[in-house]
Short mmCIF file of C-alpha atoms in Angstrom, two decimals:
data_model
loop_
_atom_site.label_atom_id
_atom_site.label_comp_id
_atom_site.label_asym_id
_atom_site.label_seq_id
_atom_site.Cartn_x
_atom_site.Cartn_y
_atom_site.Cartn_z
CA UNK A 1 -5.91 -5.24 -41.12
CA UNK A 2 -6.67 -4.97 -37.63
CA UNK A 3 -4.04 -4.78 -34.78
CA UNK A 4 -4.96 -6.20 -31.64
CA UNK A 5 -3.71 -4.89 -28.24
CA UNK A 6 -1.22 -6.52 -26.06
CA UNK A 7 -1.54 -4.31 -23.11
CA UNK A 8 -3.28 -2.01 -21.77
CA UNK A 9 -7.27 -1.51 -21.32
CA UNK A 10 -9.70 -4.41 -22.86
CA UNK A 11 -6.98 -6.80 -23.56
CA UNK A 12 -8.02 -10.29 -23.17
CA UNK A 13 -5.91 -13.35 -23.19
CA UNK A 14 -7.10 -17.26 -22.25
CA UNK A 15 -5.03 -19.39 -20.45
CA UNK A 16 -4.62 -22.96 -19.95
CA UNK A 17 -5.07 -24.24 -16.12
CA UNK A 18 -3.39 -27.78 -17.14
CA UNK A 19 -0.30 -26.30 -19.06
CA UNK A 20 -0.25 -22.79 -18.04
CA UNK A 21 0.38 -21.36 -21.60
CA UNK A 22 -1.38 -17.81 -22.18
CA UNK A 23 -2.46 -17.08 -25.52
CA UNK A 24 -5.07 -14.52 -27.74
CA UNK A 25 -8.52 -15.23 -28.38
CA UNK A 26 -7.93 -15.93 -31.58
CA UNK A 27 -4.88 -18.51 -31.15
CA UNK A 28 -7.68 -20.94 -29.21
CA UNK A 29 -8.85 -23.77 -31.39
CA UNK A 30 -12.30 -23.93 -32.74
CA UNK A 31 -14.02 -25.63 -29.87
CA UNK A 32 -12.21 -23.84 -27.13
CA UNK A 33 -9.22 -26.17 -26.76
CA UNK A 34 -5.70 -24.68 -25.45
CA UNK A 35 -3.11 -24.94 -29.04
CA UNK A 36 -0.25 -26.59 -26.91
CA UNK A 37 -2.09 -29.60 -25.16
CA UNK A 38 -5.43 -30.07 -26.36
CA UNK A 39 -6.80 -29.03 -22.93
CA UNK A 40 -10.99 -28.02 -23.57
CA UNK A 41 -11.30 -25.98 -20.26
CA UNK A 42 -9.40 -22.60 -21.43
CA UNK A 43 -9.79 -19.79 -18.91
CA UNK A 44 -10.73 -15.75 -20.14
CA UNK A 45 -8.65 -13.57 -18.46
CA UNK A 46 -9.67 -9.84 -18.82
CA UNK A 47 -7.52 -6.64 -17.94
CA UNK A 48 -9.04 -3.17 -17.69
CA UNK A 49 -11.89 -2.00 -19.28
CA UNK A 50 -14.96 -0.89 -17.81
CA UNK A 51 -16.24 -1.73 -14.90
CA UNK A 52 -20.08 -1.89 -14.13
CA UNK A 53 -21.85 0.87 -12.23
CA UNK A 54 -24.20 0.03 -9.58
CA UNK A 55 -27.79 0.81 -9.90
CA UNK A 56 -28.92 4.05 -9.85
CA UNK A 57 -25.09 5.57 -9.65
CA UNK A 58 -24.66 8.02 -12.00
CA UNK A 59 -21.67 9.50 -11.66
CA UNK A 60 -19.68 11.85 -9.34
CA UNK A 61 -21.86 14.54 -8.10
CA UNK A 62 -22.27 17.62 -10.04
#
């Protein structure tokens, strides 16, 4: 069984602009519809994780 984060880096949650209700990936309905009113326009809401690099950065300097 895998356990999913809550918090912390690469947790990702939708959210509902027309009822507010923020939920897992996994509690959205099959075509992308919020569980509470049926709303098809859920919102991805990412915290942490890695951010991209610019081209050609690679790093701090040695």
């Amino acid at each position: 069984m895998r356990i999913t984060p809550l918090r912390g880096i690469g947790v990702t949650w939708c959210k509902c602009p027309a009822c507010r209700l923020k939920c897992r990936p996994a509690a959205v309905g099959p075509d992308g519809s919020c569980p509470r009113c049926g709303h098809a326009g859920m919102l991805r809401l990412s915290f942490g994780g890695r951010h991209a690099r610019p081209d050609g950065d690679t790093g701090p300097a040695a």
